[in-house]
Coordinates of C-alpha atoms and ligand atoms in Angstrom, one line a residue:
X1 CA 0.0 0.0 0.0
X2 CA 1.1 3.9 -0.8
X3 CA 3.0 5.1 2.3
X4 CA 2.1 8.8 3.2
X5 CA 3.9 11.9 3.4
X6 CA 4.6 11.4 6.8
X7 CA 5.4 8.0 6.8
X8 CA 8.3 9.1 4.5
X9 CA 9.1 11.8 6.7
X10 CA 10.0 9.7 9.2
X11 CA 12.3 7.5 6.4
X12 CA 13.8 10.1 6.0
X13 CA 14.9 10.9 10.1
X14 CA 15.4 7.2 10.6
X15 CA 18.2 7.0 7.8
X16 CA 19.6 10.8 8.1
X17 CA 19.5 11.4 11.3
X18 CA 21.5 10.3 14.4
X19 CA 19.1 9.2 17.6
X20 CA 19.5 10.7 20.6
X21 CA 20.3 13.6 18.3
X22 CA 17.7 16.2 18.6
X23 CA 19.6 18.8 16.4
X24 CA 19.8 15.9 13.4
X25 CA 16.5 14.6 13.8
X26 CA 15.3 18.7 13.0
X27 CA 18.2 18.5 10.1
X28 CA 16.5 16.2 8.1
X29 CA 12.8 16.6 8.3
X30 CA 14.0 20.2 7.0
X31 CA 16.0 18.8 4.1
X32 CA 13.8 16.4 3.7
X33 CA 11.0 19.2 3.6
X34 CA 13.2 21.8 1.1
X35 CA 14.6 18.5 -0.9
X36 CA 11.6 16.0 -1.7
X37 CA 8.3 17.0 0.0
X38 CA 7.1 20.1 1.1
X39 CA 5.1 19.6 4.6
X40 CA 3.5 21.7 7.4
X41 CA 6.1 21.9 10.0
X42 CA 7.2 25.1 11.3
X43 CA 10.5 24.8 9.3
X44 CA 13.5 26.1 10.4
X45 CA 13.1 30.1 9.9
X46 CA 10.4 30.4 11.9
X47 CA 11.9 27.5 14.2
X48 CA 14.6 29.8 15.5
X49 CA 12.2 32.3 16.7
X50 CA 10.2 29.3 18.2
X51 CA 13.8 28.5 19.8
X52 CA 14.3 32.2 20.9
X53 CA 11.0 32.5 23.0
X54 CA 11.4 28.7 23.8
X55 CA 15.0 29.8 26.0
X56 CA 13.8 33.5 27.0
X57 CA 10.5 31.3 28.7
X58 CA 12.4 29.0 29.8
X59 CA 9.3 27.0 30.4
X60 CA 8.6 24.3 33.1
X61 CA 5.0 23.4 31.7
X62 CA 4.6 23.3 28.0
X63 CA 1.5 22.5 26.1
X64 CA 1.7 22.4 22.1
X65 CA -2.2 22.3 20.3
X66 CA -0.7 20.2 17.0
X67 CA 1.9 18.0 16.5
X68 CA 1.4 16.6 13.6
X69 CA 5.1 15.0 12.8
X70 CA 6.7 16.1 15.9
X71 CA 9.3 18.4 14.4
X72 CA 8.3 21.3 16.8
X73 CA 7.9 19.3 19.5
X74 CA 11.2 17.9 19.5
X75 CA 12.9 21.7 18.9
X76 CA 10.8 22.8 22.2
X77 CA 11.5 19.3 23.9
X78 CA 15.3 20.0 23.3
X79 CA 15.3 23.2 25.0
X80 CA 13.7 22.3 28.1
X81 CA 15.3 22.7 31.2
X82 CA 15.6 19.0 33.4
X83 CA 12.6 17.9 34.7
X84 CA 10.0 20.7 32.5
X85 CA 7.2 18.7 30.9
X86 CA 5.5 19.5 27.6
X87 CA 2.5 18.0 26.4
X88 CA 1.4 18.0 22.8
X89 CA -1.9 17.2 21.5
X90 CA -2.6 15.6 17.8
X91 CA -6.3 14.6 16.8
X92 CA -5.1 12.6 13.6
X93 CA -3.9 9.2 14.9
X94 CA -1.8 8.6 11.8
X95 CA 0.5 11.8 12.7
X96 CA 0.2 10.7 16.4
X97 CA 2.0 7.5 15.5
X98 CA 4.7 8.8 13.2
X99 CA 5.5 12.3 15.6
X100 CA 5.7 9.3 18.6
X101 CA 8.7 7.8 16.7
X102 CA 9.8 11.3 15.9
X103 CA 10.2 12.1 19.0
X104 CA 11.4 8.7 20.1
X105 CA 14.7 8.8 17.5
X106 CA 15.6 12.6 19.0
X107 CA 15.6 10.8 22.3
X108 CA 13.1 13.5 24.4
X109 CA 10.5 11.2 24.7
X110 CA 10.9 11.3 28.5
X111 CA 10.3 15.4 28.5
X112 CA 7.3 14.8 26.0
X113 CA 3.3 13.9 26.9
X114 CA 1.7 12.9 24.0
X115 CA -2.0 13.0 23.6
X116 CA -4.0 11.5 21.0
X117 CA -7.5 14.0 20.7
X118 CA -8.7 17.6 19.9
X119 CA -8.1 20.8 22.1
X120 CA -12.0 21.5 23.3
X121 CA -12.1 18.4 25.0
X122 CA -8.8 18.0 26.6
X123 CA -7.9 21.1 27.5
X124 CA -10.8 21.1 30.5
X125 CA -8.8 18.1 31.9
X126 CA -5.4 19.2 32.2
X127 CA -5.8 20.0 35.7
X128 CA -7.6 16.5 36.4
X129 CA -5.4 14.2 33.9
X130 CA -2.0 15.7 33.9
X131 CA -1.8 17.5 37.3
X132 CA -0.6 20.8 35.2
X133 CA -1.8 24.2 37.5
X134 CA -0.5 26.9 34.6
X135 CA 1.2 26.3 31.8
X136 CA 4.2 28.9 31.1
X137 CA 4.3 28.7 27.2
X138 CA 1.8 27.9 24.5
X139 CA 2.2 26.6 20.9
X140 CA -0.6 26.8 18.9
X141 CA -0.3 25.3 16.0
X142 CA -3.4 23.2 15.3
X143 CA -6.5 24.2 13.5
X144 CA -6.5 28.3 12.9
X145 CA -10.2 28.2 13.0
X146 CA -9.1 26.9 16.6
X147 CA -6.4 29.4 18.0
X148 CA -9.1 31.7 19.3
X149 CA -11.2 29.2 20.8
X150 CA -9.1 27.3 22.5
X151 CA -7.6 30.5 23.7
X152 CA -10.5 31.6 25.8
X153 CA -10.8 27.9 27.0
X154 CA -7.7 28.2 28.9
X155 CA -8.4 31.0 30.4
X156 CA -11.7 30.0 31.7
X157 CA -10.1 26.7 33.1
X158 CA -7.6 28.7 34.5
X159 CA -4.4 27.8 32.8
X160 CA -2.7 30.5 32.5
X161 CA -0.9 32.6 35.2
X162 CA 0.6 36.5 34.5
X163 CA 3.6 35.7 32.3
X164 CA 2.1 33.2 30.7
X165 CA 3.8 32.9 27.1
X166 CA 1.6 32.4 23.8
X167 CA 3.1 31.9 20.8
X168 CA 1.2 31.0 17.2
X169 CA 2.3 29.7 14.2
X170 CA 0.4 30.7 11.1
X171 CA -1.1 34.0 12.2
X172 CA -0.6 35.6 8.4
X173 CA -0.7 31.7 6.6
X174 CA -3.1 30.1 6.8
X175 CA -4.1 33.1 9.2
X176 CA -6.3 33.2 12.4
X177 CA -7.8 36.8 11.6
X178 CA -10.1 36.0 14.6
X179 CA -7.7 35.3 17.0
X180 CA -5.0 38.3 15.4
X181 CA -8.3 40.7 16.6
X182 CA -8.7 39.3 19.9
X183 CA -5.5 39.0 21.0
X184 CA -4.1 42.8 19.8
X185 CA -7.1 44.4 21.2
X186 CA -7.2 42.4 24.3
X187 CA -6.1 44.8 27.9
X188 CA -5.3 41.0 29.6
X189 CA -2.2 40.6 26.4
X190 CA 0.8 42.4 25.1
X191 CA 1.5 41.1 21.7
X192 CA 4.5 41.0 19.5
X193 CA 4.7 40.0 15.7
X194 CA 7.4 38.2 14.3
X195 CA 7.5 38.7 10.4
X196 CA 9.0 35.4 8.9
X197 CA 7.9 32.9 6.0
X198 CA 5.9 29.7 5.4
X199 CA 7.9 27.1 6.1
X200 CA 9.6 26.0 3.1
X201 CA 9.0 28.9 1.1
X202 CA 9.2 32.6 0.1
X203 CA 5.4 33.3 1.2
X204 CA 4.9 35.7 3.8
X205 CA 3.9 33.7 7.5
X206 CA 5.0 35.0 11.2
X207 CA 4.5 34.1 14.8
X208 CA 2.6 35.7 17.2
X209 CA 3.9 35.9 20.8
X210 CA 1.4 37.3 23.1
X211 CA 2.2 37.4 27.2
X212 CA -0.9 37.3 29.7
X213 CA -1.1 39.7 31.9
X214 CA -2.9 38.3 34.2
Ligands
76T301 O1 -3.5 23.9 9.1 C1 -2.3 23.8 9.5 N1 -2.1 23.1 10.6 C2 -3.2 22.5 11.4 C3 -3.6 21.1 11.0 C4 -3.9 20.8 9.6 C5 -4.3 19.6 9.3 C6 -4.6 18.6 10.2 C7 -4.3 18.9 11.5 C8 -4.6 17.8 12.5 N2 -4.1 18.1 13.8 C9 -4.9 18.6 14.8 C10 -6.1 19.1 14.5 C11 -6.9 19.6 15.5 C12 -6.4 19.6 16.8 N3 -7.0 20.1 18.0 N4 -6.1 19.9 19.0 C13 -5.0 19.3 18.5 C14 -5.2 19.2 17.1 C15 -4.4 18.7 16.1 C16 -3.8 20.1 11.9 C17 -1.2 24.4 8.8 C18 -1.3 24.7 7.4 C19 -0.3 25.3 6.7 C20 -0.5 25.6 5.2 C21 -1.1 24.6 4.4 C22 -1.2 24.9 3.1 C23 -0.8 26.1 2.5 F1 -0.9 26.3 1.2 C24 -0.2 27.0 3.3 C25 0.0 26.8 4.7 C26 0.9 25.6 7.3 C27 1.1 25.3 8.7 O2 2.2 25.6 9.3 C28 0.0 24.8 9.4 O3 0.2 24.6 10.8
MG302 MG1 1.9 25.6 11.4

């Protein structure tokens, strides 16, 4: 049977990169991406600002909405400090099982909670499931029509705390005009816009860091 793009993706880490090498594993899903097959990752431009906000948070509780193969997660999960936690949610199964052995090869597994379902359910049950009180950065990166959503559901369930660190991908492509609106004009965020490009390409794309104020 046909393998799919993500199945190949992983090929590709399993005979370029090194386990236990983090740094590699990155390496070749983004020559794999620039090379063969273009795919949704947050690519390596947009990664080192990712990277930037990642070491300035310097998180202890990290929750990423989308994982789809894992390449984020394992740039976040390689910047942790011992003992942070960051858990990462992914609603197709298919990208569940390939981002597991992702994240598996780059040897953070132990720093990394995976969980297989959709934001509006789990995100009530952090507290409950996962013992998490706040969580100090956010990656959203699942469905746009989500970011906005989901954003008010942590604050209702309480999950942020003043300093609390959001940072979206895809805020000018695909877009979340929605959330964009919300989040500039909001008193309870200060926002920052990073100007970058879609993965992969010369299209116009940037992250959106926004810190709660509580
Ligand atoms: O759409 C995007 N990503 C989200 C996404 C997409 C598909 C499936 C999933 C399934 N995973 C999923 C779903 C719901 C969930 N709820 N909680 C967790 C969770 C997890 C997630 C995206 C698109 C483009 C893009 C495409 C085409 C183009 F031309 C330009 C740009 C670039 C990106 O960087 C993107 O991130
Ligand atoms: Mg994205």
């Amino acid at each position: 049977t046909q393998s799919t793009r993500p199945q190949r993706l992983l090929a590709a880490v399993h005979k370029k990169a090194t386990r236990g090498n983090p740094r590699s594993v990155v390496k070749a899903i983004d020559e794999f991406c620039n090379q063969n097959e273009w795919a949704m990752n947050v690519g390596n431009e947009k990664g080192e600002i990712l990277d930037s906000v990642v070491s300035e948070t310097n998180p202890g509780c990290v929750l990423e909405l989308g994982t789809y193969c894992g390449y984020s997660t394992v740039r976040i999960a390689s910047l942790l400090p011992p003992h942070a936690q960051l858990i990462t949610l992914e609603f197709n199964p298919d990208n569940a099982a390939v981002a597991r052995q992702v994240i598996a090869w780059a040897g953070v597994a132990e720093k990394v909670r995976l969980v297989e379902g959709e934001s509006g359910e789990w995100i009530p049950k952090m507290k409950e499931q996962f013992g998490v009180k706040t969580f100090d950065l956010v990656f959203l990166d699942h469905w746009k029509n989500r970011y906005l959503l989901d954003t008010k559901l942590m604050e209702e369930c309480g999950l942020l705390k003043k300093g609390s660190v959001l940072l979206a991908d895809n805020v000018v492509c695909p877009g979340a005009p929605d959330y964009l609106e919300y989040i500039r004009n909001s008193p309870q965020y200060k926002s920052q816009f990073f100007k970058s490009h879609l993965e992969y390409t010369k299209a116009e794309d940037g992250l959106e860091k926004s810190v709660f104020l509580g």
